[in-house]
Amino acid sequence: MTELAAQNQIEPTSRGAKKPKAALNGARSFWLKQLHSWHWISAAVSLVGMILFAVTGITLNHAASIPAEPVTVEQTATLPAPLLQRLSAYPQETTEPVPDAVARWSAEALKVQIAGRPTETTPEEIYVALPIPGGDGWLTIDRATGEAVHEKTTRGWIAYLNDLHKGRNAGTVWFWFIDVFAVACVIFAVTGLGLMWLHARGRPSTWPLAALGLLIPVVIALIFIH
């Protein structure tokens, strides 16, 4: 009878000990599932961008060793007399965009979009800078004769991709894409860290390798960069 009572007292105690362990396993399972989900989603979103930025990181690092031959294309046209006359009322010195009618003519005659772009206007000419990724460009309009000259220089696909890496002359949409891509990369890295934390017990080399990944750039920066 005494032994039975003792067993009855032990059983609830052992059940109570199992509950915290079960709760801990449940929490671990929940976080594993969440981290795995967000890790692969962020990986899928940022995969192509990460490859692009990794490859262009190499090409940027070796930019001086990669030959690039600029290709320049020039075209000319003459502003119609009515539009040239309209420019006589345009300010002698300003940075305001050209009149809409002149911008439409440029788009039709030269296939060059200058609507809304700032100008460098003098009494002699109107100059519009047209920088592009991997190249440069400009358009000038002679205010006396109406002669318009457009020049565009490109330096190849590597220069183009390098400028995308830097966000140079790539426009507003690319500007925001870089921000979204960066957020996806941060999520990918943080969820990877969480997964490392949860699996580290069974993989003893996890934290030494992570510490090495931090230590190498720090040592290089402290010793070799002056």
Short mmCIF file of N, CA and C in Angstrom, two decimals, residues 68-71 133-135 153-161:
data_model
loop_
_atom_site.label_atom_id
_atom_site.label_comp_id
_atom_site.label_asym_id
_atom_site.label_seq_id
_atom_site.Cartn_x
_atom_site.Cartn_y
_atom_site.Cartn_z
N ALA A 68 37.46 48.24 -71.91
CA ALA A 68 36.15 48.72 -72.37
C ALA A 68 36.38 49.77 -73.45
N GLU A 69 35.83 49.52 -74.63
CA GLU A 69 35.98 50.45 -75.73
C GLU A 69 34.69 51.27 -75.89
N PRO A 70 34.76 52.56 -75.62
CA PRO A 70 33.56 53.40 -75.75
C PRO A 70 33.09 53.45 -77.21
N VAL A 71 31.78 53.39 -77.37
CA VAL A 71 31.16 53.53 -78.69
C VAL A 71 30.28 54.76 -78.65
N PRO A 133 23.32 54.33 -67.34
CA PRO A 133 24.22 53.32 -66.78
C PRO A 133 25.19 52.82 -67.85
N GLY A 134 26.45 52.79 -67.52
CA GLY A 134 27.44 52.29 -68.46
C GLY A 134 27.77 53.23 -69.60
N GLY A 135 27.42 54.48 -69.47
CA GLY A 135 27.70 55.41 -70.56
C GLY A 135 27.32 56.83 -70.20
N THR A 153 27.22 57.84 -75.63
CA THR A 153 28.41 56.99 -75.52
C THR A 153 28.10 55.81 -74.61
N THR A 154 28.40 54.61 -75.09
CA THR A 154 28.22 53.41 -74.27
C THR A 154 29.57 52.70 -74.12
N ARG A 155 29.73 52.00 -72.99
CA ARG A 155 31.02 51.35 -72.71
C ARG A 155 30.87 49.84 -72.51
N GLY A 156 29.80 49.27 -73.00
CA GLY A 156 29.64 47.82 -72.95
C GLY A 156 28.80 47.34 -71.77
N TRP A 157 28.49 46.02 -71.81
CA TRP A 157 27.61 45.43 -70.81
C TRP A 157 28.23 45.39 -69.42
N ILE A 158 29.52 45.18 -69.34
CA ILE A 158 30.14 45.12 -68.01
C ILE A 158 30.04 46.47 -67.32
N ALA A 159 30.32 47.54 -68.06
CA ALA A 159 30.18 48.89 -67.49
C ALA A 159 28.73 49.17 -67.11
N TYR A 160 27.80 48.68 -67.93
CA TYR A 160 26.38 48.85 -67.64
C TYR A 160 26.00 48.17 -66.33
N LEU A 161 26.41 46.91 -66.17
CA LEU A 161 26.08 46.16 -64.95
C LEU A 161 26.80 46.74 -63.74
#
